[in-house]
C-alpha positions as MATLAB code, in Angstrom:
seq = 'MHLLDNDQTKDRLRGAGPIPLAAAQQISAEGRIGAPTMDHLDALEAQSIYIFREAFARLKKLALLWSLGKDSNVMIWLARKAFFGRVPFPALHVDTGKKFPEMYAFRDRYGKEWELDLKIEPCPSLETIDPTLPPAARSAARKTEGLKLALGKYGFDGLVAGIRRDEEATRAKERVFSPRGTEGGWDVRDQPPEFWDQFNASPPPGAHLRVHPILHWTEADIWAYTQRENIPIIPLYLAKQGKRYRSLGDQDITNPVASNASNTEEILIELDGTKVPDRAGRALDHATEDAIERLRVARYH';
ca = [
      79.187   37.359  -96.183;
      77.395   34.968  -98.736;
      77.981   35.064 -102.364;
      74.423   34.999 -103.751;
      73.430   38.257 -105.079;
      69.736   37.135 -105.922;
      67.401   38.238 -103.062;
      64.764   35.844 -104.506;
      66.805   32.899 -104.780;
      68.219   33.628 -101.391;
      64.516   33.231  -99.963;
      63.860   30.595 -101.916;
      66.820   28.388 -100.020;
      66.019   30.135  -96.734;
      62.539   28.636  -96.833;
      63.310   25.144  -98.015;
      61.940   22.572  -95.509;
      63.483   19.528  -94.129;
      63.505   16.296  -95.958;
      63.135   13.188  -93.770;
      66.250   11.250  -93.365;
      63.811    7.943  -92.978;
      64.326    6.637  -96.046;
      68.079    6.763  -96.185;
      68.556    5.385  -92.804;
      65.899    2.574  -93.343;
      67.793    1.225  -97.001;
      71.385    1.684  -95.348;
      70.480   -0.327  -92.460;
      69.366   -3.736  -94.531;
      71.955   -5.238  -96.055;
      72.459   -4.260  -99.809;
      73.491   -6.843 -102.245;
      74.806   -5.092 -105.580;
      74.573   -1.340 -106.569;
      71.931    0.828 -104.776;
      68.608    1.418 -106.457;
      67.437    4.795 -107.696;
      65.018    5.402 -104.847;
      67.753    4.878 -102.778;
      70.034    7.361 -104.580;
      67.331    9.762 -104.529;
      66.708    9.710 -100.881;
      70.560   10.676 -100.254;
      70.611   13.134 -102.628;
      67.775   14.615 -100.701;
      68.978   14.617  -97.593;
      72.402   15.748  -98.972;
      70.974   18.852 -100.394;
      68.941   19.826  -97.269;
      72.312   19.429  -94.948;
      73.720   22.006  -97.456;
      70.843   24.455  -97.265;
      70.848   24.090  -93.499;
      74.349   25.256  -93.298;
      74.290   28.027  -95.726;
      71.393   29.221  -94.094;
      72.660   28.958  -90.452;
      76.276   29.856  -90.662;
      77.933   33.073  -91.655;
      80.961   32.379  -93.655;
      81.027   28.785  -95.313;
      83.484   27.224  -97.085;
      83.620   23.598  -99.085;
      86.678   21.213  -98.354;
      87.451   20.239 -101.828;
      90.205   17.218 -101.699;
      89.499   16.560 -105.731;
      88.654   13.084 -104.952;
      85.506   11.096 -105.634;
      83.780   12.511 -102.889;
      84.594   16.061 -102.480;
      83.306   15.911 -106.255;
      79.944   14.477 -105.176;
      80.021   17.004 -102.617;
      80.494   19.797 -105.221;
      77.985   18.314 -107.569;
      75.231   18.010 -104.783;
      75.971   21.852 -103.401;
      75.641   22.840 -107.290;
      72.305   20.920 -107.213;
      71.273   22.383 -103.944;
      72.344   26.382 -105.286;
      70.362   26.263 -108.592;
      73.419   25.627 -110.519;
      76.496   27.488 -108.736;
      78.310   26.721 -105.341;
      77.648   29.977 -103.322;
      80.873   29.856 -101.159;
      84.299   29.129 -102.008;
      85.815   25.912 -102.532;
      88.945   25.320 -100.055;
      92.067   23.172 -101.179;
      94.775   22.941  -98.615;
      97.451   21.870 -101.058;
     100.317   19.477  -99.711;
     102.157   20.171 -103.133;
     102.422   16.370 -103.278;
      99.062   15.453 -105.312;
      99.089   13.254 -108.572;
      99.662   15.340 -111.564;
      96.278   14.206 -112.742;
      94.733   15.572 -109.940;
      95.883   19.079 -110.370;
      94.740   19.045 -114.014;
      91.458   18.045 -112.604;
      91.397   20.891 -110.180;
      92.446   23.407 -113.065;
      89.485   22.067 -115.487;
      87.039   22.120 -113.465;
      87.609   24.816 -110.695;
      87.009   26.538 -113.956;
      84.401   24.949 -115.688;
      81.968   24.761 -112.434;
      82.409   28.499 -111.851;
      84.114   27.810 -108.330;
      85.714   30.636 -106.207;
      88.647   28.499 -105.633;
      90.919   29.129 -102.670;
      94.255   27.318 -102.723;
      96.358   27.459  -99.510;
      99.673   25.547  -98.977;
     100.736   23.613  -96.174;
     103.676   24.318  -93.929;
     107.280   22.309  -94.267;
     107.073   18.692  -92.950;
     109.732   20.150  -90.496;
     107.379   22.108  -88.366;
     105.217   19.008  -88.048;
     105.223   16.360  -84.576;
     107.966   14.102  -85.224;
     106.477   11.759  -82.895;
     103.881   10.933  -85.582;
     104.318    7.956  -87.721;
     105.648    9.029  -90.998;
     101.978    8.822  -92.752;
     100.357   10.471  -90.095;
     103.205   13.275  -90.016;
     102.358   13.909  -93.799;
      98.667   13.957  -93.081;
      99.190   16.282  -90.170;
     100.582   18.974  -92.595;
      97.278   19.504  -93.944;
      95.962   19.938  -90.364;
      97.938   22.668  -90.014;
      97.315   23.980  -93.382;
      93.919   24.172  -92.729;
      94.721   26.276  -89.184;
      96.181   28.380  -91.153;
      93.481   29.025  -93.521;
      91.227   29.080  -91.314;
      92.879   31.992  -89.728;
      93.021   33.745  -92.701;
      89.788   33.698  -93.604;
      87.941   33.364  -90.710;
      85.384   30.778  -91.821;
      82.676   29.331  -89.431;
      81.674   26.358  -91.362;
      83.685   23.822  -93.253;
      81.999   21.455  -95.539;
      83.973   18.253  -95.783;
      83.380   15.004  -97.730;
      84.049   12.374  -94.902;
      81.937    9.292  -94.476;
      80.962    7.263  -91.343;
      81.902    3.550  -93.409;
      85.242    4.835  -94.179;
      87.248    4.262  -90.805;
      86.076    3.679  -87.016;
      87.104    7.177  -85.820;
      84.995    8.975  -88.773;
      82.098    7.026  -87.844;
      81.707    8.903  -84.233;
      81.296   11.995  -86.201;
      77.630   14.007  -86.508;
      76.591   15.846  -89.342;
      77.089   19.148  -87.742;
      80.456   18.895  -85.964;
      81.608   21.191  -83.596;
      85.177   22.007  -82.850;
      86.558   24.187  -80.089;
      88.270   27.520  -80.328;
      91.409   26.188  -81.297;
      90.126   23.761  -84.011;
      90.064   20.604  -81.849;
      87.347   17.927  -81.842;
      86.240   16.399  -78.753;
      85.000   12.902  -79.464;
      82.933   12.932  -76.568;
      81.376   15.723  -76.436;
      79.254   15.366  -79.560;
      75.755   16.599  -79.817;
      72.316   14.609  -80.263;
      71.546   15.024  -83.738;
      67.890   13.678  -83.241;
      64.962   14.351  -86.466;
      67.350   16.332  -88.298;
      67.555   19.064  -85.752;
      71.220   20.247  -85.807;
      73.063   22.447  -83.647;
      74.523   25.004  -85.717;
      75.783   27.677  -83.655;
      79.402   27.374  -82.453;
      80.828   29.672  -79.988;
      82.713   32.855  -80.910;
      85.902   32.096  -82.236;
      85.131   28.535  -83.304;
      83.705   26.261  -86.077;
      81.319   23.501  -87.664;
      82.512   20.943  -89.451;
      79.266   19.772  -91.775;
      79.088   16.605  -93.323;
      76.564   16.305  -95.980;
      77.442   12.992  -97.068;
      78.452   10.940  -93.745;
      75.547    8.838  -94.499;
      76.833    7.642  -97.865;
      78.943    4.493  -98.169;
      81.556    4.142 -101.356;
      78.862    2.139 -103.297;
      76.818    5.036 -103.040;
      79.052    7.316 -104.416;
      80.317    5.287 -107.414;
      76.611    4.484 -107.946;
      75.380    8.394 -107.838;
      78.741    9.174 -109.995;
      77.170    6.961 -112.962;
      74.017    8.185 -112.922;
      74.899   12.215 -112.405;
      77.390   11.425 -115.028;
      79.563   13.383 -112.521;
      83.479   13.684 -114.199;
      86.585   11.348 -112.390;
      89.888   11.489 -112.224;
      91.481    8.699 -114.703;
      93.441    6.901 -111.760;
      90.298    5.696 -110.566;
      90.325    3.123 -113.278;
      92.148    0.097 -113.998;
      95.465    0.558 -116.054;
      97.537   -3.056 -116.157;
      95.661   -4.751 -113.881;
      95.849   -1.722 -110.989;
      94.003    0.973 -109.539;
      93.388    3.752 -106.931;
      90.402    3.286 -104.642;
      91.029    6.806 -102.691;
      93.468    9.458 -103.727;
      95.776   11.495 -101.658;
      99.242   12.320 -101.600;
     102.042   10.199 -103.640;
     103.888    8.808 -101.215;
     101.239    8.047  -98.897;
      98.933    6.271 -101.221;
      98.545    3.252 -103.413;
      96.944    1.742 -105.974;
      95.473   -1.621 -105.543;
      94.561   -4.886 -108.111;
      91.844   -4.440 -110.273;
      90.594   -4.628 -113.370;
      87.533   -2.258 -112.961;
      87.912   -0.007 -115.703;
      84.459    2.125 -115.877;
      81.770    3.107 -112.977;
      79.925   -0.272 -113.798;
      83.013   -2.575 -113.325;
      83.899   -0.466 -109.909;
      80.407   -1.373 -108.559;
      80.471   -4.909 -109.409;
      83.880   -4.913 -107.832;
      82.892   -3.160 -104.942;
      80.331   -6.081 -104.545;
      82.478   -8.403 -104.198;
      84.421   -7.074 -101.391;
      84.616   -5.763  -97.804;
      88.143   -4.160  -97.953;
      87.288   -0.141  -97.215;
      88.571    1.927 -100.072;
      90.944    3.550  -97.846;
      93.155    0.576  -97.648;
      95.451    1.914  -99.950;
      96.365    4.691  -97.938;
      99.371    4.799  -95.724;
      97.670    7.052  -93.020;
      94.931    4.235  -92.432;
      97.440    1.486  -91.559;
      98.886    3.979  -88.553;
      97.816    3.077  -85.150;
      94.383    4.030  -83.715;
      96.099    6.462  -81.170;
      97.725    8.197  -84.094;
      94.792    8.604  -86.022;
      92.508    9.717  -82.758;
      95.708   12.452  -82.367;
      95.185   13.800  -85.729;
      90.897   14.079  -85.207;
      91.291   15.504  -82.014;
      94.141   18.321  -83.043;
      91.408   19.160  -86.134;
      92.195   16.534  -88.935;
      89.605   16.139  -91.261;
];
């Protein structure tokens, strides 16, 4: 059941028409130098808002996966814009208990300031996870199992996740509305076509959809939009003593990178001169492709 109480607001949302993706696709396909333009950000924002509204209109029980990082914070910002100031479905944090203290402080503060319906669900112990996985992949698999438990508890038929195609190879295979099987698995060989912004939003009974409203964004887009909108960020993203975090996860599998970027403008300049992906500091992304694919198939988002 949706959480919006105002019928008039619901009608406005349900009647919102599609916003063409052509502008975003055209600019994304070109080789860009420097920070994205404001027109480019407007096109990205419009398409993401359209995806949010499509998901809300067509799915019965939706939740947003909040990992506390820069991408999911942009997602929450976009959701608030899409629904006139408040997110009309729960924000779900599947908690490993191993995040940085700054991340928990951010969650506690902005969960309240943004008036989120925050659901915090713990992960099972490491001892219950497949011991054949590499250490980092095994740690990440805890989150997979925690998410599976949360799905069983709340019965969501749609989960909004903040992944981007440019992050790593397996995520490039995703769809905007990505079906998961009745056991939550992801079949990379059976992904639906998505032509002309037409999405398959009808999961079979007992299954769910993963919705990816920022799949078409890049890391530079995220930071340029964060700068334009003045979105709060976790201080760990900013350089201190010559190091900063480009991507945030569990403390034991996340490492800083060498950097002197102390604000978003300097981060954008830094990104313009690197081809190293932002998740390079995550131990999981140095695991074998087979291990990562196994996690994706087994529901890891």
